[in-house]
Amino acid sequence: MFRPGEKATIHTAVKRADLADLEQMLASGANINEIDNMSFSPLHWAANVGAIEILQFLLWNKADPTIVSDRGWTPVHIAAIRGYEACIQSLADRGVSLSAQDHHGFTPGHLAAVHGNSSCLLALLRLGADVETANQHGWTMLHCAAFHGRLGCVQVLLRWGFRIEDVDKQGNTAAHLAAMEGHLPVLQCLVSQARTPIYLLDTPNDNGDTPETLARRFLKEDVLTYVEKVKAERRDHSHNADMFALLAFPAHTAAYKGDLEHLQALVDGGVIKIDERDEQGSTPLHKAAGQGQIKIIHWLCENGADPSIRNQLGERPADVARRYGQLAALDLLKSHHLSEKEEESWLEQSALSDIPFSYVEGEPEPGLLYDKEAAIGRARRKVEKMKKLLDLAKSDYKQLGGEPSPEEVRVQEEFREVN
């Protein structure tokens, strides 16, 4: 990322989300598609740090979104790795390919699955990413999610219709990969969706290995215990949506029930990310807020949960707490939710960090010069000025966090009344 003393270039301006500096450089003749020593264009860097307004500004000024890095990554690949759903949406609005493959055959969907960015993965699927594409090993997105233990992504993919029985070039199903790596929650989720679990667990790959034999070879004792239990029961489990939901979103269930020990184990063990979203766009913090689980809320906030995330109804955790009359939870959430001015001050005072790729899904890069209100205002003026591109400009405005339209507010209110 940007470091003090680094030579000022178009890339450093993008990394800092310094729009004024960027505009000045472009006016002075800087190349909007310049490639740096990491083979990144300015658009790549905007996607990497999650600078949504900068990314949109570059796109409006004809930056090329098809440029690839040395690894074959487009800006969409980068946004999928880092977990920036809004960047993916803005790129998709311009018709950028969501199924482009890098030099190893990975699409943005594969990389979102690898890094556990389930909301980005769902966004890619909804926007039309190709579900049949496999990488050079023959892995689908489901194979990637299973191998890396990304439970939320596995759930998204199974809901989307990915086939449990699909095999890679060595005959491995997702169950083989999950068992081999010892990802028990993922294997349980896969088995819960198999009409004949015994068949799934006894299916050999091209080397004659079943999920059970792979678990035994790699000393995955908890997986072996589970497989033996399933076989001992000798049941063909029918499709069980309730069990599937329970296994797919264990952190949400733990937060809802106030099971702090289980929640800590899931987050600390890397099984889920602290802001993992379910099908309604809710995080564990939303679930805890609705039930007034004070200890859970405190622990989540202290460990980096974002209290500003909105679910599909447009509600933050504090809004959920207010709706269910959880006043103590509401007070606690308010104490953790900084005002916009306080947040801007915190960003300015924060030291630049060395956060690795995909540390937390959608986590903003510290040090960005980002004024949310000013950014929304610029987006609004853009909508008013460019009438012929009204739909596109409105999409930018929405991705920047602009308030919903009166029609959207009305639909949300009607949905709340029904539910």
Tab-separated table of C-alpha atoms in Angstrom:
chain	number	residue	atom	x	y	z
A	1	MET	CA	0.000	0.000	0.000
A	2	PHE	CA	1.000	3.672	0.152
A	3	ARG	CA	3.972	4.417	2.410
A	4	PRO	CA	5.265	7.788	3.696
A	5	GLY	CA	8.066	9.024	1.465
A	6	GLU	CA	6.865	7.035	-1.541
A	7	LYS	CA	7.107	8.960	-4.810
A	8	ALA	CA	3.795	10.561	-5.711
A	9	THR	CA	2.316	8.861	-8.755
A	10	ILE	CA	-1.136	8.201	-10.110
A	11	HIS	CA	-0.980	4.867	-8.270
A	12	THR	CA	-0.229	6.449	-4.880
A	13	ALA	CA	-3.093	8.899	-5.368
A	14	VAL	CA	-5.437	5.977	-5.999
A	15	LYS	CA	-4.110	4.006	-3.009
A	16	ARG	CA	-4.868	6.981	-0.765
A	17	ALA	CA	-8.232	7.604	-2.456
A	18	ASP	CA	-7.117	11.191	-3.040
A	19	LEU	CA	-9.565	12.308	-5.717
A	20	ALA	CA	-8.286	15.896	-5.959
A	21	ASP	CA	-4.702	14.717	-6.450
A	22	LEU	CA	-5.836	12.154	-9.007
A	23	GLU	CA	-7.799	14.732	-11.013
A	24	GLN	CA	-4.789	17.057	-11.021
A	25	MET	CA	-2.456	14.312	-12.246
A	26	LEU	CA	-4.780	13.325	-15.070
A	27	ALA	CA	-5.170	16.966	-16.095
A	28	SER	CA	-1.368	17.160	-16.224
A	29	GLY	CA	-1.199	14.253	-18.630
A	30	ALA	CA	-0.799	11.191	-16.408
A	31	ASN	CA	-1.677	7.901	-18.091
A	32	ILE	CA	-4.912	6.563	-16.594
A	33	ASN	CA	-3.867	3.011	-17.545
A	34	GLU	CA	-0.244	3.205	-16.389
A	35	ILE	CA	1.162	-0.110	-15.107
A	36	ASP	CA	3.374	-0.061	-11.991
A	37	ASN	CA	6.142	-2.452	-10.905
A	38	MET	CA	3.524	-4.826	-9.456
A	39	SER	CA	1.804	-4.982	-12.856
A	40	PHE	CA	-1.214	-3.142	-11.410
A	41	SER	CA	-3.088	-0.378	-13.189
A	42	PRO	CA	-4.750	2.435	-11.181
A	43	LEU	CA	-8.023	0.517	-11.543
A	44	HIS	CA	-6.429	-2.564	-9.971
A	45	TRP	CA	-5.317	-0.496	-6.989
A	46	ALA	CA	-8.745	1.096	-6.568
A	47	ALA	CA	-10.254	-2.399	-6.394
A	48	ASN	CA	-7.509	-3.536	-4.023
A	49	VAL	CA	-8.117	-0.832	-1.408
A	50	GLY	CA	-11.880	-0.658	-1.902
A	51	ALA	CA	-11.831	2.985	-3.008
A	52	ILE	CA	-15.237	2.818	-4.682
A	53	GLU	CA	-15.502	6.460	-5.713
A	54	ILE	CA	-11.997	6.437	-7.166
A	55	LEU	CA	-12.807	3.259	-9.071
A	56	GLN	CA	-15.968	4.836	-10.467
A	57	PHE	CA	-14.111	8.032	-11.352
A	58	LEU	CA	-11.526	6.027	-13.286
A	59	LEU	CA	-14.243	4.123	-15.131
A	60	TRP	CA	-16.082	7.342	-16.037
A	61	ASN	CA	-12.774	8.608	-17.462
A	62	LYS	CA	-12.317	5.564	-19.715
A	63	ALA	CA	-9.869	3.505	-17.654
A	64	ASP	CA	-9.486	0.047	-19.216
A	65	PRO	CA	-11.020	-2.621	-16.926
A	66	THR	CA	-9.707	-5.486	-19.088
A	67	ILE	CA	-6.021	-4.949	-18.296
A	68	VAL	CA	-4.580	-7.984	-16.517
A	69	SER	CA	-1.717	-8.269	-14.016
A	70	ASP	CA	1.211	-10.679	-14.323
A	71	ARG	CA	-1.013	-13.308	-12.688
A	72	GLY	CA	-3.813	-12.689	-15.128
A	73	TRP	CA	-5.953	-10.774	-12.653
A	74	THR	CA	-8.423	-8.133	-13.785
A	75	PRO	CA	-9.765	-5.529	-11.324
A	76	VAL	CA	-12.767	-7.848	-10.780
A	77	HIS	CA	-10.405	-10.605	-9.585
A	78	ILE	CA	-8.829	-8.161	-7.146
A	79	ALA	CA	-12.187	-6.960	-5.782
A	80	ALA	CA	-13.267	-10.596	-5.308
A	81	ILE	CA	-10.062	-11.400	-3.386
A	82	ARG	CA	-10.382	-8.360	-1.151
A	83	GLY	CA	-14.117	-8.661	-0.632
A	84	TYR	CA	-15.342	-5.387	-2.109
A	85	GLU	CA	-18.845	-6.091	-3.387
A	86	ALA	CA	-19.531	-2.482	-4.407
A	87	CYS	CA	-16.464	-2.475	-6.667
A	88	ILE	CA	-17.659	-5.680	-8.326
A	89	GLN	CA	-21.089	-4.128	-8.915
A	90	SER	CA	-19.637	-0.977	-10.488
A	91	LEU	CA	-17.383	-3.004	-12.798
A	92	ALA	CA	-20.273	-5.288	-13.755
A	93	ASP	CA	-22.412	-2.237	-14.568
A	94	ARG	CA	-19.880	-1.453	-17.317
A	95	GLY	CA	-20.148	-4.925	-18.807
A	96	VAL	CA	-16.807	-6.184	-17.510
A	97	SER	CA	-16.442	-9.966	-17.726
A	98	LEU	CA	-17.173	-11.698	-14.420
A	99	SER	CA	-15.877	-15.054	-15.674
A	100	ALA	CA	-12.432	-14.106	-17.001
A	101	GLN	CA	-9.818	-16.691	-15.996
A	102	ASP	CA	-6.350	-15.892	-14.654
A	103	HIS	CA	-3.226	-17.838	-15.614
A	104	HIS	CA	-4.294	-20.751	-13.393
A	105	GLY	CA	-7.881	-20.791	-14.594
A	106	PHE	CA	-9.356	-19.005	-11.569
A	107	THR	CA	-12.345	-16.741	-12.197
A	108	PRO	CA	-13.330	-13.970	-9.755
A	109	GLY	CA	-15.881	-16.434	-8.348
A	110	HIS	CA	-13.154	-19.003	-7.662
A	111	LEU	CA	-11.085	-16.390	-5.832
A	112	ALA	CA	-14.042	-15.138	-3.793
A	113	ALA	CA	-14.632	-18.755	-2.737
A	114	VAL	CA	-10.953	-19.283	-1.887
A	115	HIS	CA	-10.884	-16.202	0.338
A	116	GLY	CA	-14.260	-16.816	1.943
A	117	ASN	CA	-15.949	-13.684	0.621
A	118	SER	CA	-19.455	-15.079	0.454
A	119	SER	CA	-21.317	-11.821	-0.205
A	120	CYS	CA	-19.027	-11.081	-3.157
A	121	LEU	CA	-19.507	-14.630	-4.393
A	122	LEU	CA	-23.283	-14.255	-4.247
A	123	ALA	CA	-23.062	-10.905	-6.030
A	124	LEU	CA	-21.008	-12.464	-8.829
A	125	LEU	CA	-23.529	-15.273	-9.240
A	126	ARG	CA	-26.476	-12.888	-9.299
A	127	LEU	CA	-24.716	-10.715	-11.864
A	128	GLY	CA	-24.278	-13.647	-14.231
A	129	ALA	CA	-20.891	-15.243	-13.551
A	130	ASP	CA	-20.484	-18.586	-15.346
A	131	VAL	CA	-21.054	-21.429	-12.871
A	132	GLU	CA	-19.588	-24.135	-15.120
A	133	THR	CA	-16.067	-22.730	-15.420
A	134	ALA	CA	-13.341	-24.894	-13.856
A	135	ASN	CA	-9.706	-23.991	-13.158
A	136	GLN	CA	-6.678	-25.900	-14.441
A	137	HIS	CA	-7.220	-28.621	-11.818
A	138	GLY	CA	-10.839	-29.040	-12.843
A	139	TRP	CA	-12.019	-27.314	-9.680
A	140	THR	CA	-15.345	-25.521	-9.636
A	141	MET	CA	-16.053	-22.732	-7.166
A	142	LEU	CA	-17.471	-25.412	-4.848
A	143	HIS	CA	-14.199	-27.353	-4.880
A	144	CYS	CA	-12.316	-24.162	-3.984
A	145	ALA	CA	-14.645	-23.304	-1.112
A	146	ALA	CA	-14.558	-26.863	0.250
A	147	PHE	CA	-10.758	-27.181	0.068
A	148	HIS	CA	-10.270	-23.925	1.981
A	149	GLY	CA	-13.029	-24.603	4.517
A	150	ARG	CA	-15.179	-21.624	3.514
A	151	LEU	CA	-18.484	-22.726	4.966
A	152	GLY	CA	-20.508	-19.642	4.037
A	153	CYS	CA	-19.360	-19.897	0.426
A	154	VAL	CA	-20.211	-23.610	0.295
A	155	GLN	CA	-23.723	-22.785	1.478
A	156	VAL	CA	-24.125	-20.046	-1.141
A	157	LEU	CA	-22.985	-22.355	-3.917
A	158	LEU	CA	-25.208	-25.246	-2.893
A	159	ARG	CA	-28.197	-22.913	-2.697
A	160	TRP	CA	-27.289	-21.727	-6.177
A	161	GLY	CA	-27.460	-25.262	-7.518
A	162	PHE	CA	-23.839	-26.391	-7.645
A	163	ARG	CA	-23.655	-30.173	-7.833
A	164	ILE	CA	-22.123	-32.091	-4.929
A	165	GLU	CA	-21.152	-34.951	-7.241
A	166	ASP	CA	-19.041	-32.868	-9.653
A	167	VAL	CA	-15.434	-34.108	-9.806
A	168	ASP	CA	-12.105	-32.495	-10.668
A	169	LYS	CA	-9.442	-33.920	-12.995
A	170	GLN	CA	-8.441	-36.485	-10.342
A	171	GLY	CA	-11.988	-37.559	-9.627
A	172	ASN	CA	-12.303	-35.627	-6.356
A	173	THR	CA	-15.640	-34.277	-5.217
A	174	ALA	CA	-15.874	-31.332	-2.846
A	175	ALA	CA	-16.357	-33.924	-0.070
A	176	HIS	CA	-12.955	-35.477	-0.844
A	177	LEU	CA	-11.260	-32.092	-0.508
A	178	ALA	CA	-13.077	-31.116	2.685
A	179	ALA	CA	-12.271	-34.474	4.319
A	180	MET	CA	-8.636	-34.353	3.240
A	181	GLU	CA	-8.156	-30.888	4.737
A	182	GLY	CA	-10.132	-31.686	7.892
A	183	HIS	CA	-12.902	-29.138	7.350
A	184	LEU	CA	-15.590	-30.930	9.339
A	185	PRO	CA	-18.317	-28.217	9.213
A	186	VAL	CA	-18.017	-28.113	5.421
A	187	LEU	CA	-18.199	-31.897	5.120
A	188	GLN	CA	-21.261	-31.955	7.402
A	189	CYS	CA	-22.923	-29.325	5.206
A	190	LEU	CA	-22.212	-31.330	2.051
A	191	VAL	CA	-23.479	-34.561	3.609
A	192	SER	CA	-26.656	-32.810	4.798
A	193	GLN	CA	-27.494	-32.103	1.152
A	194	ALA	CA	-26.714	-35.571	-0.183
A	195	ARG	CA	-29.724	-37.802	-0.733
A	196	THR	CA	-27.488	-40.811	-0.083
A	197	PRO	CA	-24.705	-39.744	2.287
A	198	ILE	CA	-23.156	-43.212	2.378
A	199	TYR	CA	-22.715	-43.129	-1.400
A	200	LEU	CA	-21.090	-39.670	-1.202
A	201	LEU	CA	-18.683	-40.824	1.510
A	202	ASP	CA	-17.851	-44.107	-0.239
A	203	THR	CA	-17.288	-42.709	-3.736
A	204	PRO	CA	-13.611	-43.188	-4.732
A	205	ASN	CA	-11.551	-40.718	-6.739
A	206	ASP	CA	-9.302	-41.788	-9.632
A	207	ASN	CA	-6.692	-43.045	-7.151
A	208	GLY	CA	-9.248	-45.173	-5.331
A	209	ASP	CA	-9.438	-42.873	-2.290
A	210	THR	CA	-12.732	-42.046	-0.602
A	211	PRO	CA	-13.248	-39.074	1.725
A	212	GLU	CA	-12.820	-41.521	4.624
A	213	THR	CA	-9.493	-42.933	3.439
A	214	LEU	CA	-8.161	-39.436	2.759
A	215	ALA	CA	-9.160	-38.316	6.255
A	216	ARG	CA	-7.381	-41.355	7.685
A	217	ARG	CA	-4.227	-40.728	5.644
A	218	PHE	CA	-3.992	-37.111	6.731
A	219	LEU	CA	-4.920	-37.851	10.383
A	220	LYS	CA	-8.171	-35.888	10.458
A	221	GLU	CA	-9.599	-37.641	13.507
A	222	ASP	CA	-12.730	-35.515	13.918
A	223	VAL	CA	-13.671	-36.188	10.291
A	224	LEU	CA	-13.126	-39.921	10.765
A	225	THR	CA	-15.300	-39.937	13.862
A	226	TYR	CA	-18.075	-38.151	11.984
A	227	VAL	CA	-17.895	-40.453	8.949
A	228	GLU	CA	-18.003	-43.544	11.161
A	229	LYS	CA	-21.035	-42.147	12.961
A	230	VAL	CA	-22.882	-41.491	9.697
A	231	LYS	CA	-22.124	-44.986	8.474
A	232	ALA	CA	-23.163	-46.542	11.759
A	233	GLU	CA	-26.554	-44.887	11.559
A	234	ARG	CA	-27.070	-46.346	8.056
A	235	ARG	CA	-29.531	-43.595	7.143
A	236	ASP	CA	-30.197	-42.064	3.791
A	237	HIS	CA	-30.822	-38.509	4.874
A	238	SER	CA	-33.443	-36.786	2.791
A	239	HIS	CA	-33.133	-33.137	1.940
A	240	ASN	CA	-33.335	-31.258	5.222
A	241	ALA	CA	-33.458	-27.505	4.728
A	242	ASP	CA	-33.524	-26.735	8.448
A	243	MET	CA	-30.429	-28.829	9.143
A	244	PHE	CA	-28.742	-27.309	6.112
A	245	ALA	CA	-29.379	-23.773	7.349
A	246	LEU	CA	-28.126	-24.684	10.807
A	247	LEU	CA	-24.917	-26.167	9.444
A	248	ALA	CA	-24.397	-23.442	6.866
A	249	PHE	CA	-24.664	-20.483	9.256
A	250	PRO	CA	-23.418	-21.815	12.601
A	251	ALA	CA	-22.099	-18.433	13.715
A	252	HIS	CA	-25.480	-16.802	13.175
A	253	THR	CA	-27.118	-19.576	15.197
A	254	ALA	CA	-24.536	-19.195	17.982
A	255	ALA	CA	-25.024	-15.419	18.066
A	256	TYR	CA	-28.809	-15.794	18.110
A	257	LYS	CA	-28.675	-18.273	21.006
A	258	GLY	CA	-25.973	-16.460	22.956
A	259	ASP	CA	-23.439	-19.288	22.621
A	260	LEU	CA	-20.265	-17.215	22.946
A	261	GLU	CA	-17.887	-20.175	23.277
A	262	HIS	CA	-19.059	-21.713	20.004
A	263	LEU	CA	-18.988	-18.359	18.225
A	264	GLN	CA	-15.439	-17.680	19.393
A	265	ALA	CA	-14.313	-21.109	18.208
A	266	LEU	CA	-15.824	-20.554	14.750
A	267	VAL	CA	-14.289	-17.110	14.267
A	268	ASP	CA	-10.900	-17.847	15.859
A	269	GLY	CA	-10.664	-21.110	13.939
A	270	GLY	CA	-11.239	-19.333	10.625
A	271	VAL	CA	-14.393	-21.333	9.834
A	272	ILE	CA	-16.349	-18.131	9.244
A	273	LYS	CA	-15.571	-14.429	8.991
A	274	ILE	CA	-16.885	-12.182	11.707
A	275	ASP	CA	-19.130	-10.265	9.288
A	276	GLU	CA	-20.347	-13.332	7.334
A	277	ARG	CA	-23.782	-12.644	5.845
A	278	ASP	CA	-26.738	-15.019	5.577
A	279	GLU	CA	-29.377	-15.086	2.854
A	280	GLN	CA	-31.069	-11.980	4.269
A	281	GLY	CA	-27.782	-10.080	4.316
A	282	SER	CA	-27.642	-10.222	8.117
A	283	THR	CA	-24.413	-10.682	10.065
A	284	PRO	CA	-24.018	-12.450	13.431
A	285	LEU	CA	-24.196	-8.966	14.976
A	286	HIS	CA	-27.695	-8.501	13.536
A	287	LYS	CA	-28.761	-11.828	15.076
A	288	ALA	CA	-27.322	-10.963	18.486
A	289	ALA	CA	-28.889	-7.492	18.402
A	290	GLY	CA	-32.370	-8.847	17.747
A	291	GLN	CA	-32.124	-11.167	20.752
A	292	GLY	CA	-30.403	-8.717	23.083
A	293	GLN	CA	-27.326	-10.938	23.496
A	294	ILE	CA	-25.149	-8.361	25.247
A	295	LYS	CA	-22.062	-10.547	25.732
A	296	ILE	CA	-22.148	-11.592	22.104
A	297	ILE	CA	-22.557	-7.996	20.881
A	298	HIS	CA	-19.698	-6.804	23.068
A	299	TRP	CA	-17.377	-9.583	21.901
A	300	LEU	CA	-18.243	-9.104	18.228
A	301	CYS	CA	-17.688	-5.353	18.347
A	302	GLU	CA	-14.446	-5.704	20.292
A	303	ASN	CA	-13.196	-8.142	17.658
A	304	GLY	CA	-13.903	-5.990	14.645
A	305	ALA	CA	-17.519	-6.647	13.654
A	306	ASP	CA	-18.908	-3.778	11.594
A	307	PRO	CA	-22.049	-2.250	13.198
A	308	SER	CA	-22.779	-0.192	10.077
A	309	ILE	CA	-23.533	-3.124	7.736
A	310	ARG	CA	-27.108	-3.112	6.445
A	311	ASN	CA	-29.120	-6.242	5.693
A	312	GLN	CA	-31.478	-6.584	2.738
A	313	LEU	CA	-34.103	-4.551	4.600
A	314	GLY	CA	-31.625	-1.708	4.942
A	315	GLU	CA	-31.287	-2.271	8.690
A	316	ARG	CA	-28.126	-1.959	10.755
A	317	PRO	CA	-27.763	-4.108	13.897
A	318	ALA	CA	-28.899	-1.100	15.952
A	319	ASP	CA	-32.063	-0.868	13.839
A	320	VAL	CA	-32.787	-4.539	14.519
A	321	ALA	CA	-32.271	-4.003	18.251
A	322	ARG	CA	-34.654	-1.034	18.170
A	323	ARG	CA	-37.296	-3.006	16.233
A	324	TYR	CA	-37.276	-5.781	18.843
A	325	GLY	CA	-37.128	-3.431	21.835
A	326	GLN	CA	-33.674	-4.521	22.953
A	327	LEU	CA	-32.732	-1.223	24.588
A	328	ALA	CA	-29.562	-2.408	26.330
A	329	ALA	CA	-28.322	-3.842	23.041
A	330	LEU	CA	-29.222	-0.595	21.288
A	331	ASP	CA	-27.214	1.476	23.784
A	332	LEU	CA	-24.215	-0.831	23.430
A	333	LEU	CA	-24.307	-0.693	19.647
A	334	LYS	CA	-24.575	3.085	19.675
A	335	SER	CA	-21.455	3.261	21.846
A	336	HIS	CA	-19.548	1.234	19.254
A	337	HIS	CA	-20.930	3.036	16.199
A	338	LEU	CA	-18.817	6.143	15.624
A	339	SER	CA	-20.358	9.194	14.041
A	340	GLU	CA	-19.203	9.975	10.535
A	341	LYS	CA	-17.035	12.874	11.742
A	342	GLU	CA	-15.450	10.663	14.421
A	343	GLU	CA	-14.888	7.962	11.825
A	344	GLU	CA	-13.224	10.416	9.443
A	345	SER	CA	-10.972	11.603	12.279
A	346	TRP	CA	-10.064	8.015	13.122
A	347	LEU	CA	-9.170	7.308	9.487
A	348	GLU	CA	-6.903	10.348	9.359
A	349	GLN	CA	-5.125	9.383	12.578
A	350	SER	CA	-4.707	5.697	11.753
A	351	ALA	CA	-1.313	4.377	10.799
A	352	LEU	CA	-1.025	2.706	7.429
A	353	SER	CA	-1.310	-1.050	7.879
A	354	ASP	CA	0.007	-4.231	6.348
A	355	ILE	CA	-3.359	-5.965	6.147
A	356	PRO	CA	-2.966	-9.011	3.892
A	357	PHE	CA	-5.311	-9.849	1.055
A	358	SER	CA	-8.755	-10.877	2.279
A	359	TYR	CA	-8.125	-10.287	5.992
A	360	VAL	CA	-11.782	-9.353	6.494
A	361	GLU	CA	-14.369	-9.237	3.774
A	362	GLY	CA	-14.831	-5.680	2.576
A	363	GLU	CA	-12.610	-4.181	5.280
A	364	PRO	CA	-11.666	-0.606	4.297
A	365	GLU	CA	-7.978	0.079	3.897
A	366	PRO	CA	-6.816	2.427	6.710
A	367	GLY	CA	-5.462	5.783	5.566
A	368	LEU	CA	-7.882	6.473	2.734
A	369	LEU	CA	-8.765	10.124	2.287
A	370	TYR	CA	-12.469	9.387	2.112
A	371	ASP	CA	-15.230	11.871	2.877
A	372	LYS	CA	-18.417	9.850	2.538
A	373	GLU	CA	-20.825	12.806	2.410
A	374	ALA	CA	-18.767	14.622	-0.210
A	375	ALA	CA	-18.486	11.448	-2.256
A	376	ILE	CA	-22.251	10.959	-2.224
A	377	GLY	CA	-22.728	14.571	-3.253
A	378	ARG	CA	-20.402	14.168	-6.214
A	379	ALA	CA	-22.248	11.029	-7.259
A	380	ARG	CA	-25.578	12.908	-7.052
A	381	ARG	CA	-24.319	15.736	-9.230
A	382	LYS	CA	-23.048	13.196	-11.736
A	383	VAL	CA	-26.544	11.715	-11.977
A	384	GLU	CA	-28.056	15.145	-12.603
A	385	LYS	CA	-25.483	16.070	-15.244
A	386	MET	CA	-25.385	12.894	-17.303
A	387	LYS	CA	-28.997	12.231	-18.149
A	388	LYS	CA	-28.248	9.764	-20.927
A	389	LEU	CA	-26.385	7.536	-18.460
A	390	LEU	CA	-28.915	7.924	-15.665
A	391	ASP	CA	-29.185	4.252	-14.747
A	392	LEU	CA	-25.422	3.876	-14.544
A	393	ALA	CA	-24.954	7.000	-12.430
A	394	LYS	CA	-27.704	5.904	-10.030
A	395	SER	CA	-25.950	2.592	-9.610
A	396	ASP	CA	-22.734	4.435	-8.690
A	397	TYR	CA	-24.640	6.545	-6.184
A	398	LYS	CA	-26.120	3.460	-4.581
A	399	GLN	CA	-22.767	1.684	-4.380
A	400	LEU	CA	-21.286	4.703	-2.625
A	401	GLY	CA	-23.830	4.262	0.156
A	402	GLY	CA	-26.431	6.803	-0.872
A	403	GLU	CA	-29.787	6.724	0.858
A	404	PRO	CA	-32.482	4.522	-0.760
A	405	SER	CA	-35.092	6.129	-2.999
A	406	PRO	CA	-38.632	6.772	-1.686
A	407	GLU	CA	-39.825	3.766	-3.709
A	408	GLU	CA	-37.166	1.513	-2.114
A	409	VAL	CA	-38.115	2.818	1.327
A	410	ARG	CA	-41.774	2.048	0.623
A	411	VAL	CA	-40.963	-1.519	-0.491
A	412	GLN	CA	-38.853	-2.090	2.614
A	413	GLU	CA	-41.637	-0.835	4.881
A	414	GLU	CA	-44.193	-3.079	3.172
A	415	PHE	CA	-41.876	-6.067	3.570
A	416	ARG	CA	-41.491	-5.350	7.290
A	417	GLU	CA	-45.260	-5.163	7.704
A	418	VAL	CA	-45.721	-8.523	5.982
A	419	ASN	CA	-43.065	-10.154	8.128
